[in-house]
Short mmCIF file of C-alpha atoms in Angstrom, two decimals:
data_model
loop_
_atom_site.label_atom_id
_atom_site.label_comp_id
_atom_site.label_asym_id
_atom_site.label_seq_id
_atom_site.Cartn_x
_atom_site.Cartn_y
_atom_site.Cartn_z
CA MET E 134 -25.76 36.54 19.77
CA SER E 135 -22.88 37.44 17.68
CA PRO E 136 -21.87 33.87 15.71
CA LYS E 137 -18.44 33.86 14.19
CA ASN E 138 -19.37 31.64 11.50
CA LYS E 139 -22.11 33.69 9.37
CA LYS E 140 -24.19 31.13 8.23
CA ALA E 141 -27.81 31.70 7.10
CA ALA E 142 -30.58 30.81 9.67
CA ALA E 143 -32.67 28.07 8.65
CA PRO E 144 -36.49 28.55 7.12
CA ALA E 145 -38.89 29.11 10.21
CA ALA E 146 -42.38 28.44 9.76
CA ALA E 147 -44.76 31.22 10.37
CA GLY E 148 -42.36 32.72 12.92
CA ILE E 149 -42.63 30.20 15.57
CA PRO E 150 -39.46 29.65 17.48
CA GLY E 151 -37.93 26.18 16.43
CA LYS E 152 -40.53 25.48 13.99
CA LEU E 153 -39.18 24.91 10.71
CA ALA E 154 -40.83 24.71 7.25
CA PRO E 155 -42.40 21.12 6.38
CA GLY E 156 -39.94 18.92 4.88
CA TYR E 157 -36.74 20.87 6.09
CA PHE E 158 -35.26 17.75 7.68
CA LEU E 159 -35.32 14.70 5.90
CA PRO E 160 -37.09 11.55 7.29
CA TYR E 161 -34.24 9.66 8.80
CA GLN E 162 -33.55 13.02 10.44
CA THR E 163 -36.79 13.37 11.88
CA GLU E 164 -36.70 10.00 13.16
CA TRP E 165 -33.66 10.67 15.02
CA LEU E 166 -34.97 14.00 16.33
CA ASN E 167 -38.33 12.48 17.14
CA ASP E 168 -36.78 9.66 19.30
CA ARG E 169 -36.38 10.88 22.89
CA SER E 170 -34.98 7.42 24.39
CA PRO E 171 -32.40 8.12 27.24
CA ILE E 172 -29.65 6.60 25.12
CA LYS E 173 -29.60 6.04 21.42
CA ILE E 174 -26.98 5.33 19.03
CA TRP E 175 -26.55 6.40 15.20
CA GLU E 176 -24.96 4.08 12.83
CA LYS E 177 -24.31 6.41 10.07
CA SER E 178 -22.55 7.11 6.80
CA ARG E 179 -20.63 10.19 6.45
CA ARG E 180 -21.92 13.50 5.43
CA ILE E 181 -25.53 12.80 5.64
CA GLY E 182 -26.60 15.83 8.20
CA ALA E 183 -26.16 13.95 11.41
CA THR E 184 -24.15 16.37 13.34
CA TYR E 185 -26.87 19.11 11.98
CA ILE E 186 -29.82 17.56 13.47
CA GLN E 187 -28.20 16.70 16.50
CA SER E 188 -26.97 20.20 17.04
CA TYR E 189 -30.85 21.19 16.34
CA GLU E 190 -31.73 18.63 19.25
CA ASP E 191 -29.04 19.83 21.55
CA VAL E 192 -30.37 23.82 21.17
CA ARG E 193 -34.22 22.23 21.64
CA ASP E 194 -33.08 20.69 24.96
CA CYS E 195 -31.61 23.70 26.45
CA VAL E 196 -34.33 26.24 25.38
CA ALA E 197 -36.76 23.92 26.48
CA GLY E 198 -34.59 23.61 29.80
CA THR E 199 -34.66 19.59 29.98
CA VAL E 200 -31.21 19.31 30.03
CA PRO E 201 -28.53 21.59 32.38
CA ALA E 202 -25.85 21.50 29.97
CA VAL E 203 -24.58 19.92 26.91
CA TRP E 204 -21.03 18.22 26.59
CA PHE E 205 -20.53 17.34 23.07
CA SER E 206 -17.45 15.80 21.90
CA SER E 207 -15.91 14.79 18.37
CA ALA E 208 -12.81 13.18 17.04
CA ASP E 209 -10.74 16.44 16.36
CA GLU E 210 -11.42 20.20 16.92
CA SER E 211 -12.53 21.23 13.40
CA ALA E 212 -15.71 19.18 13.84
CA ALA E 213 -16.36 20.82 17.05
CA LYS E 214 -16.28 24.13 15.73
CA GLU E 215 -18.58 22.79 12.95
CA TYR E 216 -21.09 21.74 15.71
CA ILE E 217 -20.68 24.82 17.38
CA SER E 218 -21.58 26.74 14.20
CA TYR E 219 -24.63 25.02 13.85
CA CYS E 220 -25.85 25.40 17.25
CA GLU E 221 -25.37 29.13 16.81
CA MET E 222 -27.57 29.07 13.84
CA TRP E 223 -29.98 27.04 15.79
CA VAL E 224 -30.34 29.56 18.52
CA LYS E 225 -31.00 32.22 15.85
CA VAL E 226 -34.08 29.83 14.88
CA PHE E 227 -35.41 29.56 18.34
CA HIS E 228 -35.26 33.05 18.93
CA ALA E 229 -33.16 32.24 22.15
CA VAL E 230 -31.42 34.67 24.30
CA ALA E 231 -27.72 33.49 24.37
CA GLU E 232 -24.19 34.61 23.67
CA SER E 233 -21.46 32.56 21.88
CA ARG E 234 -18.11 32.84 24.28
CA GLY E 235 -15.80 31.31 21.48
CA GLN E 236 -13.09 29.07 22.67
CA VAL E 237 -12.42 29.12 26.63
CA LEU E 238 -10.08 27.59 28.92
CA LEU E 239 -12.43 24.54 30.61
CA ASP E 240 -9.26 23.12 32.63
CA PRO E 241 -6.11 25.25 32.60
CA ALA E 242 -4.24 22.80 34.64
CA ARG E 243 -4.78 20.22 32.10
CA ASP E 244 -4.83 22.67 29.11
CA ILE E 245 -8.46 21.72 27.90
CA LYS E 246 -10.32 23.85 25.65
CA THR E 247 -13.94 24.01 24.79
CA PHE E 248 -15.86 26.35 22.53
CA VAL E 249 -19.18 27.53 24.75
CA ILE E 250 -22.48 28.65 24.02
CA GLU E 251 -24.28 30.02 27.12
CA PHE E 252 -27.66 30.68 27.33
CA ALA E 253 -29.42 33.45 29.28
CA SER E 254 -30.93 30.57 31.88
CA GLY E 255 -27.41 29.92 32.78
CA ARG E 256 -27.45 26.52 30.32
CA LYS E 257 -24.62 25.98 28.15
CA ILE E 258 -23.54 23.90 25.49
CA HIS E 259 -19.74 22.75 25.26
CA ALA E 260 -17.74 21.39 22.00
CA LEU E 261 -14.82 19.63 22.99
CA SER E 262 -12.41 17.68 21.19
CA SER E 263 -11.52 14.09 22.09
CA ASN E 264 -10.25 14.38 25.50
CA PRO E 265 -11.77 11.96 28.03
CA LYS E 266 -10.58 14.25 31.12
CA ALA E 267 -12.80 16.81 29.80
CA PHE E 268 -15.70 14.99 31.27
CA ARG E 269 -14.50 14.29 34.84
CA SER E 270 -16.85 16.17 37.32
CA LYS E 271 -19.23 16.87 34.60
CA GLY E 272 -22.86 16.64 34.29
CA GLY E 273 -25.77 16.84 31.75
CA LYS E 274 -26.52 15.51 28.23
CA VAL E 275 -23.50 13.87 26.54
CA VAL E 276 -22.96 13.45 22.74
CA LEU E 277 -20.09 11.45 21.27
CA ASP E 278 -19.80 12.13 17.76
CA GLU E 279 -17.74 10.05 15.41
CA PHE E 280 -17.23 7.87 18.61
CA ALA E 281 -15.25 5.15 16.88
CA TRP E 282 -12.74 7.33 15.80
CA HIS E 283 -11.55 8.82 18.81
CA ASP E 284 -8.19 8.14 20.18
CA ASP E 285 -9.10 6.28 23.32
CA PRO E 286 -12.79 5.48 22.91
CA ASP E 287 -12.65 2.99 26.04
CA ARG E 288 -11.41 5.72 28.10
CA MET E 289 -13.82 8.39 26.75
CA TRP E 290 -16.58 6.13 27.28
CA ALA E 291 -15.51 5.41 31.06
CA ALA E 292 -15.20 9.12 31.73
CA ALA E 293 -18.47 10.27 29.97
CA ARG E 294 -20.88 7.37 31.02
CA PRO E 295 -21.25 8.88 34.37
CA ALA E 296 -22.11 12.49 33.48
CA ILE E 297 -25.51 11.07 32.54
CA THR E 298 -26.28 9.35 36.01
CA TRP E 299 -28.96 11.60 36.78
CA GLY E 300 -31.15 10.54 33.88
CA HIS E 301 -29.80 13.03 31.39
CA PRO E 302 -29.75 11.64 27.83
CA LEU E 303 -26.66 10.06 26.00
CA ARG E 304 -26.19 10.33 22.13
CA ILE E 305 -23.28 8.21 20.40
CA LEU E 306 -23.08 8.89 16.36
CA SER E 307 -20.16 7.62 14.05
CA THR E 308 -19.14 5.82 11.07
CA HIS E 309 -17.26 2.47 11.64
CA ASN E 310 -13.56 2.10 12.51
CA GLY E 311 -13.21 -1.77 12.17
CA THR E 312 -14.58 -4.43 14.65
CA ASN E 313 -12.17 -3.98 17.59
CA CYS E 314 -13.59 -1.41 19.12
CA ARG E 315 -16.43 -0.15 21.71
CA PHE E 316 -18.92 1.56 18.96
CA TYR E 317 -19.04 -1.77 16.94
CA ARG E 318 -19.27 -4.16 19.98
CA SER E 319 -22.21 -1.68 21.43
CA ILE E 320 -24.12 -2.06 18.21
CA GLU E 321 -23.57 -5.91 18.21
CA ASP E 322 -24.71 -5.89 21.84
CA ILE E 323 -27.86 -4.08 20.81
CA LYS E 324 -28.82 -6.54 18.04
CA LYS E 325 -28.06 -9.29 20.46
CA GLY E 326 -30.90 -7.87 22.99
CA LYS E 327 -27.90 -7.58 25.47
CA LEU E 328 -28.66 -3.56 25.45
CA SER E 329 -31.68 -1.76 25.45
CA TRP E 330 -30.67 1.32 23.63
CA LYS E 331 -32.47 2.50 20.65
CA LEU E 332 -30.40 1.83 17.34
CA HIS E 333 -30.65 3.93 13.91
CA THR E 334 -28.80 2.81 10.97
CA VAL E 335 -28.48 5.13 8.04
CA PRO E 336 -26.16 4.19 5.14
CA ILE E 337 -25.66 6.44 2.05
CA GLN E 338 -28.33 4.37 -0.08
CA LYS E 339 -31.32 4.96 2.69
CA ALA E 340 -30.06 8.86 2.86
CA VAL E 341 -30.36 9.08 -0.85
CA ASP E 342 -33.70 7.41 -0.96
CA GLU E 343 -34.86 9.49 1.47
CA GLY E 344 -33.91 12.78 -0.34
CA LEU E 345 -30.28 13.71 0.38
CA LEU E 346 -29.30 14.09 -3.48
CA ASP E 347 -32.58 15.87 -3.71
CA LYS E 348 -31.21 18.51 -1.24
CA ILE E 349 -27.55 18.28 -3.16
CA MET E 350 -29.04 18.70 -6.53
CA GLN E 351 -31.86 21.19 -5.25
CA LYS E 352 -34.23 19.45 -7.28
CA LYS E 353 -36.15 15.82 -7.57
CA ALA E 354 -33.29 13.33 -8.62
CA THR E 355 -34.23 10.26 -10.93
CA ALA E 356 -33.55 6.78 -10.19
CA GLU E 357 -30.90 6.84 -12.92
CA GLU E 358 -29.16 10.00 -11.58
CA LYS E 359 -28.98 8.38 -7.75
CA ALA E 360 -27.73 5.15 -9.02
CA ALA E 361 -25.03 7.45 -11.08
CA TRP E 362 -24.14 9.43 -7.98
CA LEU E 363 -23.46 6.16 -5.67
CA GLU E 364 -21.55 4.66 -8.12
CA ASP E 365 -19.22 7.91 -8.74
CA LEU E 366 -19.26 8.31 -4.93
CA ARG E 367 -17.84 4.44 -4.61
CA ASN E 368 -15.54 5.05 -7.20
CA ASP E 369 -13.61 7.97 -5.71
CA CYS E 370 -13.22 6.07 -2.48
CA VAL E 371 -9.67 4.80 -2.16
CA ASP E 372 -10.45 1.10 -1.46
CA GLU E 373 -13.59 -1.03 -0.75
CA ASN E 374 -13.00 -0.55 2.85
CA THR E 375 -13.20 3.16 2.95
CA TRP E 376 -16.71 2.94 0.93
CA LEU E 377 -18.05 0.14 3.45
CA GLN E 378 -16.94 2.09 6.59
CA GLU E 379 -17.72 5.36 5.73
CA TYR E 380 -20.69 5.20 3.82
CA CYS E 381 -22.33 1.79 3.95
CA CYS E 382 -22.71 1.25 7.82
CA ILE E 383 -20.45 -2.18 7.46
CA ALA E 384 -17.62 -2.75 9.93
CA VAL E 385 -14.43 -4.12 8.13
CA ASP E 386 -12.17 -6.39 10.02
CA GLU E 387 -8.74 -6.00 8.06
CA ALA E 388 -7.32 -8.59 10.59
CA SER E 389 -9.59 -11.21 9.42
CA ALA E 390 -8.87 -10.83 5.87
CA PHE E 391 -7.30 -13.89 4.41
CA LEU E 392 -5.04 -11.80 2.13
CA PRO E 393 -4.46 -8.18 3.47
CA TYR E 394 -4.03 -5.47 1.40
CA GLU E 395 -0.22 -5.08 2.27
CA MET E 396 0.32 -9.03 0.82
CA ILE E 397 -1.53 -8.14 -2.28
CA ALA E 398 0.39 -4.69 -3.00
CA ASP E 399 3.90 -6.79 -2.62
CA CYS E 400 2.79 -9.11 -5.41
CA GLU E 401 1.25 -6.32 -8.05
CA ASP E 402 2.69 -5.40 -11.20
CA LYS E 403 1.28 -2.80 -13.61
CA HIS E 404 2.98 -4.18 -16.56
CA CYS E 405 2.47 -8.08 -16.00
CA LEU E 406 -0.25 -8.46 -18.40
CA MET E 407 0.67 -9.24 -22.14
CA PRO E 408 -0.64 -11.11 -25.27
CA LEU E 409 -0.21 -15.00 -24.99
CA GLU E 410 1.58 -15.05 -28.43
CA ASP E 411 4.91 -13.17 -26.80
CA THR E 412 5.21 -15.47 -23.87
CA THR E 413 7.73 -18.03 -23.68
CA GLY E 414 7.21 -19.98 -20.64
CA ASP E 415 4.43 -22.72 -19.86
CA LEU E 416 1.21 -21.53 -19.41
CA TYR E 417 -1.80 -22.43 -16.87
CA LEU E 418 -5.21 -21.59 -16.85
CA GLY E 419 -7.76 -21.28 -14.07
CA TYR E 420 -11.62 -20.66 -15.05
CA ASP E 421 -14.29 -19.86 -12.71
CA VAL E 422 -17.83 -20.22 -14.33
CA GLY E 423 -20.76 -18.01 -13.86
CA ARG E 424 -23.63 -16.80 -16.15
CA ARG E 425 -26.58 -14.75 -14.94
CA LYS E 426 -25.52 -13.72 -11.40
CA ASP E 427 -21.85 -14.33 -10.89
CA LEU E 428 -19.11 -13.61 -13.28
CA SER E 429 -17.24 -15.81 -15.48
CA VAL E 430 -13.45 -15.22 -15.02
CA MET E 431 -10.50 -16.85 -16.84
CA TRP E 432 -7.08 -16.19 -15.39
CA VAL E 433 -3.85 -17.22 -17.44
CA LEU E 434 -0.47 -17.70 -15.52
CA GLU E 435 3.04 -18.07 -17.26
CA HIS E 436 5.75 -19.65 -15.42
CA LEU E 437 9.05 -18.03 -15.32
CA GLY E 438 11.95 -19.04 -13.05
CA ASN E 439 10.13 -19.69 -9.48
CA ALA E 440 7.44 -17.69 -10.16
CA LEU E 441 3.76 -17.49 -11.79
CA TYR E 442 3.07 -14.31 -13.80
CA THR E 443 -0.36 -13.44 -14.72
CA ARG E 444 -0.44 -12.95 -18.22
CA MET E 445 -4.10 -12.55 -19.25
CA PHE E 446 -7.37 -12.24 -17.30
CA LYS E 447 -10.70 -12.16 -19.02
CA VAL E 448 -14.06 -10.97 -17.23
CA MET E 449 -17.25 -11.97 -18.82
CA GLU E 450 -20.65 -10.96 -17.17
CA LYS E 451 -23.63 -12.36 -18.18
CA THR E 452 -22.23 -14.11 -21.18
CA PRO E 453 -23.67 -16.54 -23.34
CA PHE E 454 -22.03 -20.13 -23.21
CA LYS E 455 -21.28 -20.22 -26.70
CA HIS E 456 -18.77 -17.00 -26.52
CA GLN E 457 -17.57 -18.39 -23.06
CA ARG E 458 -16.74 -21.48 -24.71
CA GLU E 459 -14.91 -19.79 -27.82
CA ALA E 460 -12.75 -17.64 -25.24
CA LEU E 461 -11.88 -20.78 -23.36
CA TYR E 462 -11.01 -22.79 -26.41
CA SER E 463 -8.86 -20.08 -27.87
CA ALA E 464 -6.50 -20.17 -24.63
CA LEU E 465 -6.56 -23.99 -24.42
CA ALA E 466 -5.45 -24.28 -27.98
CA HIS E 467 -2.28 -22.05 -27.20
CA PRO E 468 1.00 -24.58 -27.70
CA ARG E 469 2.34 -23.69 -24.38
CA LEU E 470 -0.76 -24.25 -22.36
CA ARG E 471 0.08 -27.27 -20.24
CA ARG E 472 -2.93 -27.45 -17.86
CA ALA E 473 -6.16 -26.03 -17.03
CA CYS E 474 -8.50 -26.19 -14.05
CA ILE E 475 -12.00 -25.29 -14.83
CA ASP E 476 -14.91 -25.04 -12.25
CA ASN E 477 -16.82 -28.04 -12.30
CA THR E 478 -19.64 -27.19 -9.77
CA GLY E 479 -23.20 -26.47 -10.97
CA ILE E 480 -23.28 -24.79 -14.55
CA GLY E 481 -19.77 -25.11 -15.04
CA MET E 482 -20.15 -28.99 -15.18
CA GLN E 483 -21.01 -28.73 -18.76
CA LEU E 484 -18.24 -26.44 -19.97
CA ALA E 485 -15.53 -28.57 -18.04
CA GLU E 486 -17.00 -31.84 -19.45
CA GLU E 487 -16.91 -30.57 -23.43
CA ALA E 488 -13.40 -28.91 -22.70
CA GLN E 489 -12.05 -32.43 -21.35
CA ASP E 490 -13.60 -33.87 -24.44
CA ALA E 491 -12.04 -31.29 -26.97
CA PHE E 492 -8.57 -31.14 -25.08
CA GLY E 493 -7.94 -34.48 -23.24
CA LYS E 494 -8.47 -34.86 -19.72
CA TYR E 495 -4.81 -34.61 -18.88
CA ARG E 496 -4.94 -31.13 -20.03
CA VAL E 497 -8.30 -29.96 -18.57
CA GLU E 498 -9.12 -31.10 -14.95
CA ALA E 499 -12.52 -30.59 -13.86
CA VAL E 500 -12.40 -29.14 -10.09
CA THR E 501 -15.31 -29.56 -7.92
CA PHE E 502 -15.70 -27.14 -5.19
CA SER E 503 -16.17 -28.36 -1.59
CA ASN E 504 -14.62 -27.26 1.50
CA SER E 505 -11.73 -29.21 1.28
CA SER E 506 -10.66 -28.15 -2.36
CA LYS E 507 -11.48 -24.49 -1.76
CA GLU E 508 -9.38 -24.44 1.53
CA GLU E 509 -6.34 -26.15 -0.64
CA MET E 510 -6.53 -23.68 -3.36
CA ALA E 511 -7.21 -20.88 -1.26
CA PHE E 512 -3.95 -21.52 0.52
CA GLY E 513 -2.46 -21.91 -2.61
CA VAL E 514 -2.84 -18.67 -3.22
CA LYS E 515 -2.09 -17.32 0.27
CA ASN E 516 1.03 -19.19 0.06
CA GLY E 517 2.02 -18.11 -3.30
CA MET E 518 1.72 -14.56 -2.41
CA ASP E 519 3.08 -14.63 1.02
CA ASP E 520 6.29 -16.03 -1.08
CA ARG E 521 5.89 -12.98 -3.44
CA MET E 522 5.94 -15.81 -6.39
CA LEU E 523 2.23 -15.00 -7.68
CA ILE E 524 2.23 -11.99 -9.59
CA VAL E 525 -1.21 -10.18 -10.24
CA PRO E 526 -2.00 -6.88 -12.07
CA ASP E 527 -2.27 -3.76 -10.21
CA GLU E 528 -5.91 -3.22 -10.56
CA PHE E 529 -8.75 -2.16 -8.40
CA ASP E 530 -11.34 -4.94 -8.97
CA ILE E 531 -8.68 -7.45 -8.51
CA ARG E 532 -7.40 -6.17 -5.51
CA GLU E 533 -10.78 -5.71 -3.63
CA ASP E 534 -11.99 -9.20 -5.20
CA LEU E 535 -9.00 -11.03 -3.46
CA HIS E 536 -9.28 -8.92 -0.41
CA SER E 537 -12.94 -9.70 -0.09
CA ILE E 538 -12.19 -13.43 0.98
CA ARG E 539 -12.74 -14.17 4.49
CA LYS E 540 -11.76 -17.40 6.35
CA VAL E 541 -14.24 -18.64 8.78
CA THR E 542 -14.07 -21.49 11.11
CA THR E 543 -17.61 -23.17 11.93
CA ALA E 544 -19.00 -24.24 15.05
CA ALA E 545 -18.13 -27.86 14.35
CA GLY E 546 -14.53 -26.95 13.54
CA ASN E 547 -14.98 -26.84 9.67
CA VAL E 548 -13.23 -24.01 7.70
CA ARG E 549 -14.81 -22.27 5.09
CA PHE E 550 -14.02 -19.39 2.80
CA ASP E 551 -16.52 -16.84 2.61
CA VAL E 552 -16.99 -13.27 0.77
CA THR E 553 -17.73 -10.54 3.20
CA ALA E 554 -21.34 -9.87 3.17
CA SER E 555 -20.49 -6.23 1.93
CA GLU E 556 -19.37 -7.62 -1.50
CA ALA E 557 -21.22 -6.39 -4.30
CA ARG E 558 -18.84 -6.68 -7.32
CA GLY E 559 -19.28 -10.48 -7.72
CA HIS E 560 -18.56 -13.26 -5.12
CA ALA E 561 -14.95 -13.19 -5.51
CA ASP E 562 -15.18 -14.91 -8.88
CA ARG E 563 -11.28 -13.35 -9.72
CA PHE E 564 -9.75 -14.73 -6.88
CA TRP E 565 -11.05 -18.29 -7.29
CA ALA E 566 -10.03 -18.00 -11.10
CA LEU E 567 -6.62 -17.31 -9.93
CA ALA E 568 -6.79 -20.31 -7.37
CA LEU E 569 -7.82 -22.40 -10.23
CA GLY E 570 -4.84 -21.21 -12.01
CA LYS E 571 -2.71 -21.53 -9.53
CA HIS E 572 -4.03 -25.07 -8.47
CA ALA E 573 -3.07 -26.23 -12.49
CA ALA E 574 0.37 -25.03 -12.24
CA GLY E 575 0.85 -26.79 -8.73
CA LEU E 576 3.83 -24.28 -8.03
CA GLY E 577 4.57 -24.62 -4.49
CA SER E 578 2.14 -27.26 -3.44
CA LYS E 579 2.43 -31.35 -3.40
CA ALA E 580 1.89 -31.77 -6.86
CA GLY E 581 4.61 -29.49 -8.08
CA ILE E 582 4.97 -28.33 -12.22
CA ILE E 583 4.02 -30.57 -14.36
CA THR E 584 6.86 -31.74 -16.76
CA VAL E 585 7.04 -34.14 -19.47
CA THR E 586 10.43 -36.07 -20.08
CA THR E 587 11.32 -38.72 -22.62
CA ARG E 588 13.73 -41.51 -22.62
CA ARG E 589 16.77 -41.30 -24.87
CA ARG E 590 16.54 -44.02 -27.78
CA ARG E 591 19.34 -46.70 -26.49
CA ASP E 592 17.38 -46.59 -22.75
CA SER E 593 14.09 -47.42 -24.52
CA SER E 594 15.44 -50.37 -26.86
CA ARG E 595 17.02 -51.88 -23.50
CA ILE E 596 13.93 -51.54 -21.76
CA MET E 597 11.96 -53.08 -24.48
CA LYS E 598 14.23 -55.86 -25.23
CA GLY E 599 12.43 -59.14 -25.46
CA TYR E 600 9.05 -57.66 -26.29
#
């Protein structure tokens, strides 16, 4: 065999064909390899060696003669090339007699091409790109790689499923691509017991725990190194959706986001923050209180024209109430601070009560979170952003926090606002601080902006005449 990709063969143990040195595969790879279920599906992170171990399984099955052919399909041609290069390497490890035929024309009429490895026994491994027509009239083992990212997963499934009718195995591997696709629905059906397929789930955290980073670093990684590596990986993602779907095995339904990214982006301003002493308009403050688990966030808005501009927001993590109070009172003492709404739920009750005693109940409103109050405030933010009159900083953590809110309607018909289960940087504390600030201003709501007027001296004298 003369593979085009000159990769070093994996270390074999004692020269036994296909036998690798102990510990060569990571535990989650070995678990997948040893699972001989008719149909198995792998919900996985990117770049954890899933295609690598699948190619080993496919060569093993061809060498053992348990399958007549392997039909592998990935989302693009580059992935098919990578897979076939792995297979060429494993052929050497198994000491098998086979020939790599490169790319051949499988169906001239439809211009369907495939990379082929043909064994001396006549069995073949075909690596195709995402073309459902390629599976028509074919039989054998089917491998659907990055299935959720195929151009048309439903048509691919309809074409590929009959290929295993005679009892051949089916393998499905993919990261997530939203919740409106067959891959996600299949996993949900497995969890509900509607499908008897075997499910494997390996997020990046599990892969690292089971030795992935050790392989990358070529040494035993410490707990601190693992945490730092994962944090760097997360920070390098463009947005939270990328991190969740590509690495954490969590499907994200962008359609269910209460505040879509596009809406948030339309309201972002890199230069909106400024010292409060430089403001000229009325100021309104929202304060979401946290202590140990949740963040404390103070958000100050300035009313200019028909818009509310974020001028200051302060995030406090595990901050003693003494220091929180100092920061809050400093803002409340500003001469243009017209109104503040403070979270009065749970641990926020004392801070809200003390602020009312210090600055008055007309200046400070204690807001108790309930389904109805949260709904009113949440829609206040949404309406403000929809009208582009609520301006927020262009910052990653703020963007992801605002995007994390999901509107959920319960079976009883009640509306609830939840944070995505995947959220790990707080519980939308920034969102609720902004919502409280917007509620304090009242712009765009029934309350309206609070204004103070005085009567002229003549009117006052006339009204008070006789008293």
